[in-house]
Short mmCIF file of C-alpha atoms and ligand atoms in Angstrom, two decimals:
data_model
loop_
_atom_site.label_atom_id
_atom_site.label_comp_id
_atom_site.label_asym_id
_atom_site.label_seq_id
_atom_site.Cartn_x
_atom_site.Cartn_y
_atom_site.Cartn_z
CA MET A 1 281.28 61.61 -16.70
CA ASP A 2 280.41 57.96 -17.44
CA THR A 3 278.67 58.30 -20.80
CA PRO A 4 279.11 61.06 -23.36
CA LEU A 5 276.26 63.57 -23.31
CA PRO A 6 274.09 63.77 -26.43
CA ALA A 7 274.37 66.93 -28.51
CA ARG A 8 271.85 69.67 -27.75
CA PRO A 9 268.77 70.06 -29.98
CA ARG A 10 269.09 72.83 -32.57
CA LEU A 11 267.38 76.08 -31.55
CA PRO A 12 264.22 77.06 -33.44
CA ILE A 13 264.76 79.93 -35.88
CA ARG A 14 263.20 82.69 -33.74
CA ALA A 15 265.31 81.67 -30.76
CA ARG A 16 268.42 81.69 -32.96
CA LEU A 17 267.56 85.18 -34.12
CA ALA A 18 266.96 86.24 -30.50
CA THR A 19 270.40 85.02 -29.37
CA THR A 20 272.11 86.65 -32.37
CA VAL A 21 270.48 90.05 -31.83
CA GLY A 22 271.00 89.81 -28.05
CA GLY A 23 274.66 88.88 -28.53
CA ALA A 24 275.18 91.84 -30.84
CA ALA A 25 273.64 94.16 -28.25
CA ALA A 26 276.01 92.78 -25.59
CA THR A 27 278.98 93.46 -27.86
CA VAL A 28 277.85 97.06 -28.43
CA SER A 29 277.28 97.48 -24.70
CA LYS A 30 280.79 96.21 -23.90
CA LEU A 31 282.31 98.52 -26.52
CA ALA A 32 280.54 101.36 -24.72
CA GLY A 33 282.36 100.29 -21.54
CA ARG A 34 279.35 98.74 -19.81
CA ASP A 35 279.10 95.33 -18.21
CA GLY A 36 276.95 93.70 -20.93
CA SER A 37 276.26 90.54 -18.91
CA VAL A 38 272.47 90.98 -18.87
CA ILE A 39 271.63 92.94 -21.99
CA SER A 40 271.73 89.99 -24.40
CA GLY A 41 269.25 88.14 -22.17
CA ILE A 42 266.92 91.11 -21.86
CA ILE A 43 266.77 91.64 -25.62
CA GLY A 44 266.67 87.93 -26.43
CA LEU A 45 263.74 87.34 -24.07
CA ARG A 46 261.87 90.23 -25.64
CA LEU A 47 262.13 88.54 -29.05
CA GLU A 48 261.52 85.02 -27.75
CA PRO A 49 259.84 84.79 -24.32
CA ASP A 50 260.68 81.06 -24.07
CA LEU A 51 264.35 81.64 -24.82
CA LEU A 52 265.63 80.43 -21.45
CA SER A 53 263.77 77.08 -21.69
CA LEU A 54 264.96 76.63 -25.27
CA LEU A 55 268.56 77.39 -24.33
CA ALA A 56 268.43 75.08 -21.29
CA ALA A 57 266.98 72.14 -23.26
CA GLY A 58 269.39 69.23 -23.62
CA ARG A 59 271.76 70.50 -20.93
CA GLN A 60 272.38 69.28 -17.42
CA VAL A 61 271.66 72.34 -15.30
CA VAL A 62 272.56 73.11 -11.68
CA LEU A 63 270.72 76.00 -10.00
CA VAL A 64 272.38 77.50 -6.91
CA THR A 65 270.49 79.66 -4.43
CA GLY A 66 270.57 80.94 -0.85
CA THR A 67 271.00 84.27 0.92
CA ASN A 68 274.80 84.04 1.19
CA GLY A 69 277.54 82.31 -0.77
CA LYS A 70 275.70 81.85 -4.09
CA THR A 71 278.38 83.38 -6.30
CA THR A 72 281.28 81.57 -4.64
CA THR A 73 279.50 78.21 -4.56
CA THR A 74 278.55 78.60 -8.24
CA ARG A 75 282.20 79.26 -9.04
CA LEU A 76 283.39 76.25 -7.01
CA ILE A 77 280.84 73.90 -8.61
CA THR A 78 281.82 75.17 -12.06
CA ALA A 79 285.46 74.40 -11.25
CA ALA A 80 284.58 70.94 -9.88
CA LEU A 81 282.53 70.02 -12.95
CA SER A 82 285.35 71.04 -15.27
CA ALA A 83 286.92 67.75 -14.11
CA THR A 84 284.37 66.01 -16.40
CA GLY A 85 286.21 67.47 -19.39
CA GLN A 86 282.93 69.09 -20.48
CA LYS A 87 282.47 72.78 -21.13
CA VAL A 88 280.44 74.43 -18.35
CA ALA A 89 278.28 77.53 -18.88
CA SER A 90 277.87 79.82 -15.86
CA ASN A 91 276.71 83.33 -14.93
CA VAL A 92 280.11 84.12 -13.46
CA TYR A 93 279.37 87.73 -12.58
CA GLY A 94 276.31 86.93 -10.55
CA ALA A 95 273.55 88.28 -12.86
CA ASN A 96 271.10 85.89 -11.27
CA MET A 97 267.62 86.65 -12.59
CA GLU A 98 266.00 85.41 -15.80
CA ALA A 99 267.94 87.70 -18.16
CA GLY A 100 271.28 86.88 -16.50
CA LEU A 101 270.69 83.13 -16.79
CA THR A 102 269.57 83.53 -20.40
CA SER A 103 272.68 85.57 -21.26
CA ALA A 104 274.98 82.95 -19.70
CA LEU A 105 273.42 80.08 -21.69
CA SER A 106 273.25 82.13 -24.87
CA LYS A 107 276.96 82.88 -24.66
CA GLU A 108 277.96 79.21 -24.27
CA GLN A 109 275.58 77.43 -26.61
CA ASP A 110 277.72 74.32 -26.99
CA ALA A 111 278.26 73.78 -23.25
CA LEU A 112 276.32 70.71 -22.17
CA LEU A 113 276.65 71.52 -18.47
CA ALA A 114 275.47 74.75 -16.82
CA VAL A 115 275.88 76.02 -13.26
CA LEU A 116 273.61 78.98 -12.65
CA GLU A 117 273.45 81.21 -9.60
CA THR A 118 269.78 82.04 -9.11
CA ASP A 119 268.09 84.74 -7.04
CA GLU A 120 266.09 83.23 -4.17
CA LYS A 121 262.80 84.66 -5.36
CA TYR A 122 263.23 83.27 -8.88
CA ILE A 123 263.88 79.64 -7.96
CA PRO A 124 260.32 78.38 -8.67
CA SER A 125 260.15 79.95 -12.14
CA MET A 126 263.75 79.01 -13.00
CA ILE A 127 263.12 75.37 -12.01
CA LYS A 128 260.20 75.39 -14.42
CA ALA A 129 262.21 77.00 -17.22
CA THR A 130 265.46 75.05 -16.97
CA GLN A 131 264.34 71.60 -15.66
CA PRO A 132 267.50 71.33 -13.58
CA LYS A 133 269.32 68.10 -12.74
CA VAL A 134 270.39 69.56 -9.37
CA VAL A 135 269.07 72.41 -7.21
CA VAL A 136 271.42 73.65 -4.46
CA LEU A 137 269.93 75.31 -1.35
CA LEU A 138 272.59 76.97 0.81
CA ASN A 139 270.94 79.02 3.55
CA LEU A 140 268.10 81.41 4.11
CA SER A 141 268.23 84.48 6.33
CA ARG A 142 266.98 88.03 6.34
CA ASP A 143 268.37 90.20 3.59
CA GLN A 144 267.92 93.96 3.74
CA MET A 145 264.33 94.61 4.85
CA ASP A 146 262.99 91.07 4.45
CA ARG A 147 261.16 89.79 7.47
CA ALA A 148 261.11 86.32 8.99
CA ALA A 149 257.58 85.69 7.70
CA GLU A 150 258.72 86.60 4.19
CA ILE A 151 261.59 84.13 4.17
CA TRP A 152 259.23 81.44 5.48
CA MET A 153 256.85 82.20 2.58
CA LEU A 154 259.81 81.94 0.22
CA ALA A 155 260.77 78.54 1.66
CA ARG A 156 257.18 77.41 1.18
CA ARG A 157 257.26 78.41 -2.49
CA TRP A 158 260.52 76.46 -2.88
CA ARG A 159 258.79 73.42 -1.36
CA GLU A 160 256.01 73.59 -3.92
CA ALA A 161 258.45 73.98 -6.81
CA LEU A 162 260.71 71.13 -5.62
CA ALA A 163 257.77 68.79 -5.05
CA ALA A 164 256.81 69.27 -8.70
CA SER A 165 260.36 68.65 -10.01
CA ASP A 166 262.37 65.43 -10.31
CA CYS A 167 265.70 67.17 -9.63
CA LEU A 168 268.19 66.12 -6.98
CA VAL A 169 268.28 68.67 -4.14
CA VAL A 170 271.65 69.34 -2.48
CA ALA A 171 270.86 71.10 0.78
CA ASN A 172 272.42 72.28 4.02
CA ALA A 173 270.93 70.16 6.81
CA ASP A 174 272.19 72.61 9.45
CA ASP A 175 269.76 75.36 8.41
CA PRO A 176 266.30 74.31 9.63
CA LEU A 177 264.46 76.46 7.10
CA ILE A 178 266.55 75.05 4.23
CA ALA A 179 266.02 71.51 5.52
CA TRP A 180 262.28 72.08 5.61
CA ALA A 181 262.25 73.46 2.05
CA ALA A 182 264.52 70.71 0.67
CA SER A 183 262.60 67.87 2.30
CA ALA A 184 259.83 68.42 -0.25
CA GLY A 185 262.22 67.26 -2.99
CA ARG A 186 262.04 63.72 -4.37
CA SER A 187 265.68 63.01 -3.59
CA VAL A 188 267.98 65.01 -1.37
CA SER A 189 271.73 64.84 -0.77
CA TRP A 190 272.16 66.35 2.72
CA VAL A 191 275.27 68.30 3.61
CA GLY A 192 276.38 69.24 7.12
CA ALA A 193 277.69 72.64 6.07
CA GLY A 194 277.23 74.45 9.39
CA GLN A 195 275.20 77.53 10.23
CA ARG A 196 276.95 80.55 11.68
CA TRP A 197 273.92 82.85 11.64
CA ARG A 198 271.04 81.49 13.70
CA GLU A 199 268.95 84.52 14.51
CA ASP A 200 266.37 83.60 11.88
CA SER A 201 265.92 79.98 12.79
CA TRP A 202 264.79 79.56 16.38
CA CYS A 203 261.35 78.36 15.35
CA CYS A 204 260.32 75.12 13.70
CA PRO A 205 259.34 75.94 10.10
CA GLU A 206 256.79 73.12 10.15
CA CYS A 207 254.81 73.96 13.30
CA GLY A 208 256.24 77.19 14.76
CA ALA A 209 257.37 75.65 18.06
CA HIS A 210 260.74 76.57 19.60
CA LEU A 211 263.59 74.45 18.18
CA ALA A 212 265.88 72.56 20.54
CA ARG A 213 269.56 73.04 19.65
CA ASN A 214 272.63 71.03 20.53
CA GLY A 215 275.70 72.09 18.57
CA ASP A 216 274.74 71.82 14.92
CA ASP A 217 271.94 69.43 15.76
CA TRP A 218 268.39 70.72 15.97
CA SER A 219 264.99 69.19 16.52
CA CYS A 220 261.40 70.09 17.27
CA ARG A 221 259.80 68.41 20.27
CA GLU A 222 256.32 69.30 19.07
CA CYS A 223 256.20 67.80 15.57
CA GLY A 224 259.31 65.59 15.42
CA ASN A 225 260.92 67.68 12.66
CA GLN A 226 264.71 67.21 13.00
CA ARG A 227 268.07 67.64 11.34
CA PRO A 228 268.36 64.96 8.65
CA ALA A 229 271.33 62.56 8.60
CA VAL A 230 274.00 64.01 6.33
CA ARG A 231 275.94 62.43 3.47
CA TRP A 232 278.74 65.03 3.45
CA GLN A 233 280.04 66.78 6.53
CA LEU A 234 282.26 69.82 7.07
CA GLU A 235 284.49 69.25 10.09
CA GLY A 236 286.74 72.23 10.83
CA ASP A 237 288.71 72.69 7.61
CA LYS A 238 288.24 69.07 6.54
CA VAL A 239 285.47 67.18 4.79
CA ILE A 240 284.05 63.79 5.70
CA ASP A 241 282.85 62.08 2.52
CA PRO A 242 279.99 59.55 2.24
CA ALA A 243 282.47 56.68 2.76
CA GLY A 244 283.65 58.27 6.02
CA ARG A 245 287.04 59.33 4.65
CA VAL A 246 288.38 62.55 6.14
CA GLN A 247 290.45 64.87 3.98
CA PRO A 248 291.65 68.45 4.16
CA LEU A 249 289.95 70.94 1.85
CA ASP A 250 293.09 73.09 1.41
CA LEU A 251 291.24 75.82 -0.46
CA ALA A 252 292.86 79.02 -1.65
CA LEU A 253 289.66 80.89 -0.69
CA PRO A 254 289.67 81.93 2.98
CA GLY A 255 287.26 81.27 5.81
CA ARG A 256 284.70 78.90 7.16
CA ALA A 257 281.92 80.11 4.86
CA ASN A 258 283.94 79.09 1.81
CA ALA A 259 284.85 75.73 3.34
CA SER A 260 281.13 75.21 3.77
CA ASN A 261 280.47 76.21 0.14
CA ALA A 262 283.14 73.77 -1.01
CA VAL A 263 281.56 70.81 0.78
CA VAL A 264 278.27 71.64 -0.93
CA ALA A 265 280.12 71.73 -4.25
CA LEU A 266 281.55 68.25 -3.55
CA ALA A 267 278.03 66.89 -3.09
CA VAL A 268 277.03 68.39 -6.45
CA ALA A 269 280.15 66.99 -8.15
CA GLU A 270 279.22 63.54 -6.85
CA ALA A 271 275.89 63.76 -8.71
CA PHE A 272 277.90 64.22 -11.93
CA GLY A 273 280.21 61.28 -11.24
CA VAL A 274 283.16 63.48 -10.23
CA ASP A 275 284.93 62.11 -7.16
CA ALA A 276 286.07 64.31 -4.28
CA ASP A 277 289.78 64.15 -5.17
CA ALA A 278 289.21 65.31 -8.74
CA ALA A 279 286.73 68.00 -7.66
CA LEU A 280 289.02 69.34 -4.91
CA ALA A 281 291.98 69.49 -7.28
CA GLN A 282 289.96 71.91 -9.44
CA MET A 283 288.40 73.90 -6.58
CA ARG A 284 291.80 74.58 -5.00
CA GLY A 285 292.68 76.58 -8.11
CA VAL A 286 289.91 79.12 -7.42
CA THR A 287 291.57 82.16 -5.81
CA SER A 288 289.02 84.93 -6.21
CA VAL A 289 285.38 85.16 -7.21
CA ALA A 290 284.06 88.10 -9.27
CA GLY A 291 286.59 90.41 -7.63
CA ARG A 292 285.99 89.15 -4.08
CA TYR A 293 289.05 88.24 -2.02
CA THR A 294 291.09 89.97 -4.70
CA GLN A 295 294.36 91.45 -3.50
CA VAL A 296 295.39 94.68 -5.18
CA GLN A 297 298.28 97.06 -4.64
CA ARG A 298 297.59 100.78 -4.30
CA HIS A 299 300.11 103.37 -3.15
CA GLY A 300 302.25 100.58 -1.71
CA THR A 301 299.43 99.08 0.36
CA GLU A 302 298.22 95.53 -0.18
CA ILE A 303 294.42 95.72 -0.18
CA ARG A 304 292.01 92.83 0.07
CA LEU A 305 288.37 93.33 -0.87
CA LEU A 306 285.58 91.50 0.93
CA LEU A 307 281.91 91.83 0.04
CA ALA A 308 279.08 91.28 2.52
CA LYS A 309 275.47 92.24 1.89
CA ASN A 310 273.58 91.43 5.07
CA PRO A 311 274.15 90.62 8.77
CA ALA A 312 274.94 86.95 8.11
CA GLY A 313 277.41 87.98 5.39
CA TRP A 314 279.12 90.54 7.65
CA LEU A 315 279.52 87.96 10.37
CA GLU A 316 281.18 85.56 7.90
CA ALA A 317 283.40 88.30 6.49
CA LEU A 318 284.58 89.42 9.95
CA ASP A 319 285.57 85.77 10.45
CA VAL A 320 287.84 85.64 7.41
CA MET A 321 289.65 88.92 7.98
CA VAL A 322 293.37 88.69 8.69
CA PRO A 323 293.91 89.22 12.43
CA ALA A 324 294.76 92.50 14.20
CA PRO A 325 296.69 94.72 14.02
CA VAL A 326 295.98 94.89 10.26
CA PRO A 327 293.60 97.85 9.83
CA VAL A 328 290.16 97.44 8.34
CA LEU A 329 288.03 99.78 6.26
CA LEU A 330 284.29 99.22 6.63
CA ALA A 331 282.10 100.83 3.99
CA VAL A 332 278.33 101.01 3.79
CA ASN A 333 276.02 102.46 1.16
CA ALA A 334 272.22 102.40 1.11
CA GLN A 335 271.37 102.55 -2.57
CA VAL A 336 268.53 100.45 -3.98
CA PRO A 337 270.61 97.25 -4.49
CA ASP A 338 271.88 97.53 -0.90
CA GLY A 339 268.48 98.22 0.63
CA ARG A 340 267.62 101.77 1.71
CA ASP A 341 267.41 100.92 5.37
CA THR A 342 270.65 100.54 7.36
CA SER A 343 269.08 99.23 10.57
CA TRP A 344 270.62 95.82 9.80
CA LEU A 345 273.93 97.31 10.98
CA TRP A 346 272.59 96.82 14.52
CA ASP A 347 272.37 93.05 13.99
CA VAL A 348 276.15 92.71 13.69
CA ASP A 349 278.51 92.52 16.68
CA TYR A 350 281.56 94.73 16.00
CA ARG A 351 283.26 94.40 19.39
CA ARG A 352 285.94 92.10 18.01
CA LEU A 353 287.26 95.09 16.01
CA ARG A 354 288.32 96.92 19.19
CA ASP A 355 291.91 95.68 18.90
CA ARG A 356 292.73 97.13 15.47
CA PRO A 357 292.53 100.44 13.59
CA VAL A 358 289.09 100.84 12.04
CA LEU A 359 288.26 103.20 9.19
CA VAL A 360 284.70 103.97 8.22
CA GLY A 361 283.67 104.90 4.69
CA GLY A 362 280.82 104.71 2.21
CA GLU A 363 277.85 106.99 1.67
CA ARG A 364 276.25 105.95 4.97
CA ARG A 365 279.40 106.13 7.06
CA MET A 366 277.63 108.16 9.74
CA ASP A 367 275.12 105.33 10.35
CA LEU A 368 278.01 102.93 10.74
CA ALA A 369 279.86 105.41 12.97
CA VAL A 370 276.90 105.59 15.36
CA ARG A 371 276.75 101.82 15.46
CA LEU A 372 280.49 101.50 16.24
CA GLU A 373 280.16 104.14 18.99
CA ALA A 374 277.54 101.95 20.62
CA ASP A 375 279.93 98.97 20.56
CA ASP A 376 282.84 101.08 21.90
CA VAL A 377 284.93 100.51 18.79
CA PRO A 378 287.35 103.41 18.09
CA PHE A 379 287.34 104.50 14.44
CA GLN A 380 288.28 107.26 11.99
CA LEU A 381 286.10 108.49 9.15
CA ALA A 382 287.63 108.08 5.68
CA ASP A 383 286.55 109.95 2.61
CA GLY A 384 287.25 107.42 -0.11
CA ILE A 385 289.73 104.59 -0.46
CA ASP A 386 292.80 106.81 -0.89
CA GLN A 387 292.20 108.68 2.32
CA ALA A 388 291.66 105.34 4.05
CA ILE A 389 295.06 104.15 2.80
CA GLU A 390 296.63 107.37 4.01
CA LEU A 391 295.06 107.12 7.46
CA ALA A 392 295.80 103.40 7.82
CA ARG A 393 299.55 103.82 7.18
CA SER A 394 299.97 100.07 6.96
CA PRO A 395 301.40 97.66 4.39
CA ARG A 396 298.04 95.85 4.45
CA LEU A 397 294.42 96.92 4.55
CA GLU A 398 291.32 94.75 4.74
CA VAL A 399 288.25 96.28 3.09
CA LEU A 400 284.77 95.06 3.94
CA ALA A 401 281.97 96.70 2.00
CA ASN A 402 278.34 96.14 1.14
CA TYR A 403 277.19 95.82 -2.45
CA THR A 404 277.39 99.23 -4.15
CA ALA A 405 280.22 100.39 -1.86
CA PHE A 406 282.16 97.30 -2.97
CA GLN A 407 281.44 98.06 -6.63
CA GLN A 408 282.61 101.67 -6.21
CA TYR A 409 285.91 100.62 -4.63
CA ARG A 410 286.36 97.91 -7.23
CA ALA A 411 285.92 100.45 -10.02
CA ILE A 412 288.59 102.67 -8.44
CA LEU A 413 291.01 99.82 -7.83
CA GLY A 414 290.62 98.50 -11.36
CA ARG A 415 288.39 95.70 -12.56
CA THR A 416 290.14 92.50 -11.58
CA GLN A 417 289.17 88.86 -11.70
ZN1 ZN B 501 257.79 71.47 14.70
#
């Protein structure tokens, strides 16, 4: 950081009261064994509806959104910005709507920097409330029952919000829908972060014509819309910086999706005057994110937990799994946070699992079983994590679960960072 940041303005009295009462409620909630990461925001906002704006005032805020990778990217940016020597507020556990953001800022009132994961649908209102310095757009694909037209509408709302803001947009140039949304911003730092999941982006977001693709490059012959030139580029497991220097990322977090998140984080760090070497040194210390990628021991088996919420996420997670013959437990629920409909299971290709033992768990294991049958993947049904361990009979087990299934396993295996 070149110049010291000025101190934040003092909160008005009602806002101070709101944060005090909200904080007390969070403490009570935690004593009762609950999470407590949202309650202070909910109560605070009830007492002072403008609490989020008041808490964001005088800070340099980064908002991070996209269908996949929000939590990890938020964590990596937070690590990178710690190289400034400043305290950084963040909603580390992924409570990413208004109350979650409010709670995070309320908890760290003296932090002058804030990195906030934000739900896709809330980006326009959160831009208004927090007046961010940087908005990060990762990717946009179908989640649960969302349809292509709905994500296009969402991208259009982002365009309107970004056009009215003077923030810097850090955006993935390889996702045509993201590029279209980001191009409405006043200044954009483009990142070539790759796009593994392309099923939702065959059409030009501007005119609807079919997009021409060549590797990561894309263009529309009808309206001239094309992939913008990038400032930062992911190349295998290395990054090419704006000066053209190539260096290895060497992250502790596995997989291509996280390498892509890290390159985005480097572009954000640059906007705060943190160079790539300093940012990478901090990001390499991140080993797990809100329990994801955590390794735990149970009954002598080393278990690694992976979370994936939608087809694009499952594809990425299947990429980072340790290779066969290590067995894998797949678990699917269909509670409200997961989406009630499991038809998305049919959008994932499971054939690469044919060469390893596969266990199937979760409340909707029969839906998954039918899907695996169709892909000719042999499997065994497992009733809970302990039975899976028993059936796997292996020193290692990879667990890939969707949202509430992941939370259930995590609760059994012990809450870990
Ligand atoms: Zn077009």
